[in-house]
mmCIF file of C-alpha atoms in Angstrom:
data_model
loop_
_atom_site.group_PDB
_atom_site.id
_atom_site.type_symbol
_atom_site.label_atom_id
_atom_site.label_comp_id
_atom_site.label_asym_id
_atom_site.label_seq_id
_atom_site.Cartn_x
_atom_site.Cartn_y
_atom_site.Cartn_z
ATOM 1 C CA MET A 1 -10.811 -2.192 -50.029
ATOM 2 C CA ARG A 2 -12.804 -0.079 -47.522
ATOM 3 C CA LEU A 3 -13.907 -3.216 -45.700
ATOM 4 C CA ALA A 4 -10.272 -4.368 -45.361
ATOM 5 C CA LEU A 5 -9.208 -0.971 -43.989
ATOM 6 C CA ALA A 6 -12.111 -0.979 -41.523
ATOM 7 C CA ILE A 7 -11.177 -4.454 -40.273
ATOM 8 C CA VAL A 8 -7.526 -3.460 -39.857
ATOM 9 C CA ALA A 9 -8.451 -0.182 -38.138
ATOM 10 C CA LEU A 10 -10.782 -1.902 -35.683
ATOM 11 C CA SER A 11 -8.450 -4.810 -34.941
ATOM 12 C CA PRO A 12 -7.688 -5.048 -31.195
ATOM 13 C CA THR A 13 -4.080 -6.054 -31.870
ATOM 14 C CA LEU A 14 -3.416 -2.676 -33.397
ATOM 15 C CA ALA A 15 -4.638 -0.968 -30.246
ATOM 16 C CA MET A 16 -1.927 -2.789 -28.292
ATOM 17 C CA ALA A 17 0.697 -1.641 -30.802
ATOM 18 C CA HIS A 18 0.476 1.969 -29.599
ATOM 19 C CA THR A 19 3.542 3.169 -27.772
ATOM 20 C CA GLY A 20 3.115 2.881 -24.028
ATOM 21 C CA ALA A 21 0.285 0.313 -24.034
ATOM 22 C CA GLY A 22 2.379 -2.203 -22.093
ATOM 23 C CA ASP A 23 3.413 0.485 -19.627
ATOM 24 C CA THR A 24 -0.217 1.463 -19.146
ATOM 25 C CA MET A 25 -1.319 -2.107 -18.499
ATOM 26 C CA GLY A 26 1.602 -2.617 -16.112
ATOM 27 C CA PHE A 27 0.690 0.556 -14.251
ATOM 28 C CA LEU A 28 -2.957 -0.492 -13.973
ATOM 29 C CA HIS A 29 -2.079 -3.979 -12.724
ATOM 30 C CA GLY A 30 0.296 -2.483 -10.168
ATOM 31 C CA PHE A 31 -2.198 0.181 -9.104
ATOM 32 C CA GLU A 32 -4.946 -2.390 -8.568
ATOM 33 C CA HIS A 33 -2.852 -4.778 -6.474
ATOM 34 C CA PRO A 34 -2.751 -2.837 -3.157
ATOM 35 C CA LEU A 35 -6.428 -1.984 -3.587
ATOM 36 C CA GLY A 36 -7.411 -5.604 -4.146
ATOM 37 C CA GLY A 37 -7.338 -6.780 -0.546
ATOM 38 C CA LEU A 38 -8.629 -5.301 2.680
ATOM 39 C CA ASP A 39 -5.435 -6.397 4.462
ATOM 40 C CA HIS A 40 -3.326 -4.262 2.097
ATOM 41 C CA VAL A 41 -5.680 -1.280 2.271
ATOM 42 C CA LEU A 42 -5.826 -1.298 6.076
ATOM 43 C CA ALA A 43 -2.046 -1.505 6.388
ATOM 44 C CA MET A 44 -1.468 1.389 3.978
ATOM 45 C CA LEU A 45 -4.039 3.509 5.785
ATOM 46 C CA ALA A 46 -2.432 2.561 9.124
ATOM 47 C CA VAL A 47 0.914 3.981 7.988
ATOM 48 C CA GLY A 48 -0.805 7.297 7.262
ATOM 49 C CA VAL A 49 -2.640 7.239 10.598
ATOM 50 C CA LEU A 50 0.578 6.538 12.510
ATOM 51 C CA ALA A 51 2.368 9.307 10.595
ATOM 52 C CA ALA A 52 -0.420 11.742 11.514
ATOM 53 C CA VAL A 53 -0.321 10.686 15.174
ATOM 54 C CA LEU A 54 3.441 11.209 15.378
ATOM 55 C CA GLY A 55 3.456 14.393 13.287
ATOM 56 C CA GLY A 56 6.548 16.392 12.351
ATOM 57 C CA ARG A 57 9.044 14.556 10.166
ATOM 58 C CA ALA A 58 7.031 11.338 10.516
ATOM 59 C CA LEU A 59 4.476 12.841 8.119
ATOM 60 C CA TRP A 60 6.793 12.118 5.217
ATOM 61 C CA LEU A 61 9.384 9.731 6.684
ATOM 62 C CA LEU A 62 6.961 6.918 7.562
ATOM 63 C CA PRO A 63 5.332 6.682 4.119
ATOM 64 C CA LEU A 64 8.725 7.066 2.447
ATOM 65 C CA SER A 65 10.234 4.353 4.674
ATOM 66 C CA PHE A 66 7.371 1.999 3.926
ATOM 67 C CA MET A 67 7.591 2.512 0.169
ATOM 68 C CA SER A 68 11.392 2.234 0.097
ATOM 69 C CA VAL A 69 11.494 -1.034 2.026
ATOM 70 C CA MET A 70 8.504 -2.289 0.029
ATOM 71 C CA LEU A 71 10.697 -2.009 -3.085
ATOM 72 C CA LEU A 72 13.242 -4.307 -1.423
ATOM 73 C CA GLY A 73 10.464 -6.810 -0.675
ATOM 74 C CA PHE A 74 9.265 -6.485 -4.271
ATOM 75 C CA ALA A 75 12.731 -7.421 -5.545
ATOM 76 C CA LEU A 76 12.805 -10.459 -3.239
ATOM 77 C CA GLY A 77 9.381 -11.585 -4.457
ATOM 78 C CA LEU A 78 10.292 -11.007 -8.081
ATOM 79 C CA MET A 79 13.434 -13.126 -7.636
ATOM 80 C CA GLN A 80 11.263 -15.789 -5.964
ATOM 81 C CA VAL A 81 13.205 -15.597 -2.700
ATOM 82 C CA GLU A 82 11.072 -17.404 -0.132
ATOM 83 C CA LEU A 83 9.907 -15.393 2.875
ATOM 84 C CA PRO A 84 8.120 -17.245 5.649
ATOM 85 C CA LEU A 85 4.565 -16.296 6.572
ATOM 86 C CA VAL A 86 4.111 -13.513 4.013
ATOM 87 C CA GLU A 87 0.310 -13.534 4.198
ATOM 88 C CA LEU A 88 0.381 -13.554 8.000
ATOM 89 C CA GLY A 89 2.867 -10.663 7.973
ATOM 90 C CA ILE A 90 0.563 -8.690 5.680
ATOM 91 C CA ALA A 91 -2.459 -9.408 7.864
ATOM 92 C CA LEU A 92 -0.593 -8.544 11.083
ATOM 93 C CA SER A 93 0.728 -5.277 9.647
ATOM 94 C CA SER A 94 -2.499 -3.333 10.100
ATOM 95 C CA VAL A 95 -2.875 -4.687 13.643
ATOM 96 C CA ALA A 96 0.683 -3.786 14.689
ATOM 97 C CA ILE A 97 0.831 -0.396 12.982
ATOM 98 C CA GLY A 98 -2.695 0.462 14.166
ATOM 99 C CA LEU A 99 -1.734 -0.448 17.736
ATOM 100 C CA GLY A 100 1.360 1.731 17.353
ATOM 101 C CA ALA A 101 -0.907 4.662 16.494
ATOM 102 C CA MET A 102 -3.234 3.795 19.354
ATOM 103 C CA ALA A 103 -0.463 3.599 21.983
ATOM 104 C CA GLY A 104 -0.640 6.093 24.823
ATOM 105 C CA ARG A 105 2.972 7.142 24.363
ATOM 106 C CA PRO A 106 4.122 8.046 20.869
ATOM 107 C CA LEU A 107 6.756 5.801 19.342
ATOM 108 C CA PRO A 108 10.186 7.261 18.699
ATOM 109 C CA LEU A 109 10.514 8.064 15.001
ATOM 110 C CA ALA A 110 13.223 5.434 14.411
ATOM 111 C CA ALA A 111 11.073 2.739 16.043
ATOM 112 C CA ALA A 112 8.058 3.754 13.951
ATOM 113 C CA MET A 113 10.157 3.637 10.773
ATOM 114 C CA ALA A 114 11.437 0.179 11.724
ATOM 115 C CA LEU A 115 7.897 -0.996 12.491
ATOM 116 C CA VAL A 116 6.509 0.042 9.121
ATOM 117 C CA GLY A 117 9.648 -1.188 7.359
ATOM 118 C CA VAL A 118 9.358 -4.714 8.738
ATOM 119 C CA PHE A 119 5.842 -5.061 7.402
ATOM 120 C CA ALA A 120 6.640 -3.289 4.131
ATOM 121 C CA VAL A 121 8.902 -6.210 3.198
ATOM 122 C CA PHE A 122 5.900 -8.567 3.259
ATOM 123 C CA HIS A 123 3.722 -6.238 1.196
ATOM 124 C CA GLY A 124 6.488 -5.716 -1.360
ATOM 125 C CA HIS A 125 7.179 -9.442 -1.542
ATOM 126 C CA ALA A 126 3.533 -10.086 -2.395
ATOM 127 C CA HIS A 127 3.676 -7.453 -5.152
ATOM 128 C CA GLY A 128 6.769 -9.073 -6.658
ATOM 129 C CA ALA A 129 5.641 -12.675 -6.320
ATOM 130 C CA GLU A 130 2.193 -11.930 -7.755
ATOM 131 C CA MET A 131 3.258 -9.695 -10.645
ATOM 132 C CA PRO A 132 1.699 -11.098 -13.829
ATOM 133 C CA ALA A 133 4.360 -12.439 -16.211
ATOM 134 C CA THR A 134 2.892 -10.416 -19.085
ATOM 135 C CA THR A 135 3.061 -7.116 -17.167
ATOM 136 C CA GLU A 136 5.664 -4.459 -17.859
ATOM 137 C CA GLY A 137 7.786 -4.156 -14.685
ATOM 138 C CA LEU A 138 8.450 -0.426 -14.341
ATOM 139 C CA GLY A 139 4.826 0.450 -14.998
ATOM 140 C CA TYR A 140 3.745 -2.146 -12.443
ATOM 141 C CA VAL A 141 6.121 -0.726 -9.813
ATOM 142 C CA ALA A 142 4.950 2.819 -10.530
ATOM 143 C CA GLY A 143 1.343 1.644 -10.192
ATOM 144 C CA PHE A 144 1.656 -0.051 -6.820
ATOM 145 C CA LEU A 145 3.789 2.805 -5.478
ATOM 146 C CA ALA A 146 1.170 5.330 -6.593
ATOM 147 C CA ALA A 147 -1.694 3.375 -5.004
ATOM 148 C CA THR A 148 0.319 2.889 -1.813
ATOM 149 C CA ALA A 149 1.146 6.597 -1.628
ATOM 150 C CA LEU A 150 -2.517 7.517 -2.141
ATOM 151 C CA LEU A 151 -3.610 5.144 0.629
ATOM 152 C CA HIS A 152 -0.936 6.544 2.966
ATOM 153 C CA LEU A 153 -2.149 10.040 2.106
ATOM 154 C CA ALA A 154 -5.771 9.045 2.745
ATOM 155 C CA GLY A 155 -4.885 7.714 6.218
ATOM 156 C CA LEU A 156 -2.812 10.793 6.949
ATOM 157 C CA ALA A 157 -5.331 13.344 5.665
ATOM 158 C CA GLY A 158 -8.318 11.549 7.189
ATOM 159 C CA THR A 159 -6.690 11.423 10.611
ATOM 160 C CA MET A 160 -5.499 15.019 10.437
ATOM 161 C CA GLY A 161 -8.973 16.124 9.356
ATOM 162 C CA LEU A 162 -10.621 14.264 12.237
ATOM 163 C CA VAL A 163 -8.082 15.677 14.684
ATOM 164 C CA ARG A 164 -8.746 19.205 13.446
ATOM 165 C CA LEU A 165 -12.480 18.728 13.930
ATOM 166 C CA ALA A 166 -12.050 17.109 17.340
ATOM 167 C CA GLY A 167 -10.457 20.106 19.030
ATOM 168 C CA GLN A 168 -9.609 19.221 22.625
ATOM 169 C CA HIS A 169 -10.333 15.538 21.957
ATOM 170 C CA ALA A 170 -7.790 15.344 19.131
ATOM 171 C CA ARG A 171 -5.429 12.925 20.892
ATOM 172 C CA LEU A 172 -8.279 10.541 21.702
ATOM 173 C CA ILE A 173 -9.623 10.668 18.138
ATOM 174 C CA SER A 174 -6.223 9.955 16.570
ATOM 175 C CA ARG A 175 -5.673 7.022 18.943
ATOM 176 C CA LEU A 176 -9.170 5.786 18.141
ATOM 177 C CA ALA A 177 -8.350 5.855 14.415
ATOM 178 C CA GLY A 178 -5.380 3.576 15.078
ATOM 179 C CA GLY A 179 -7.586 1.287 17.153
ATOM 180 C CA VAL A 180 -10.212 1.022 14.419
ATOM 181 C CA ILE A 181 -7.558 -0.026 11.900
ATOM 182 C CA ALA A 182 -6.065 -2.538 14.358
ATOM 183 C CA LEU A 183 -9.544 -3.962 14.940
ATOM 184 C CA GLY A 184 -10.053 -4.213 11.177
ATOM 185 C CA GLY A 185 -6.782 -6.138 10.963
ATOM 186 C CA VAL A 186 -7.991 -8.508 13.666
ATOM 187 C CA GLY A 187 -11.173 -8.969 11.637
ATOM 188 C CA VAL A 188 -9.123 -9.889 8.564
ATOM 189 C CA LEU A 189 -7.004 -12.332 10.595
ATOM 190 C CA ALA A 190 -10.085 -13.928 12.165
ATOM 191 C CA GLY A 191 -11.906 -14.145 8.838
ATOM 192 C CA TRP A 192 -14.740 -11.809 9.856
ATOM 193 C CA LEU A 193 -13.873 -9.336 7.092
#
């Protein structure tokens, strides 16, 4: 009898029967997805860098715009709506957003929101199209939104920290951060990275 109870207690199928296990796996799958490719990571960091360069309301509006439009792209991918050149759009996102941060004149806020929104559709589409069939949807969405927000925050905080340390060279340093991300995007496109 004790042997039977031990086998049942140690059975891996019982571990999956706990409430929330599917949600947890969905969250983990979603959280890992944006972190799984350098093209995704660079683009998410670029949004934070651009937000830091623009400052003011852009600090929260750019990341929020990206994540909101990314949800639209996710729905399109989940419904298997074809988007042309998704992978190219993802790869170009870090280049374009990084160049936006590097520009000598700051972008108007509406233009910056449109810029990040256009590329967010591609990132969201990839999340939806590549969601594992066995993954719980809401947990997956919460996971990729959390990872995206953390990457945006890392780009934002890193740039703001560098700017604070740079003193009189702050503008140059923030533009340089955008340039480094754009260069990384070029490296991804060219296959160097």
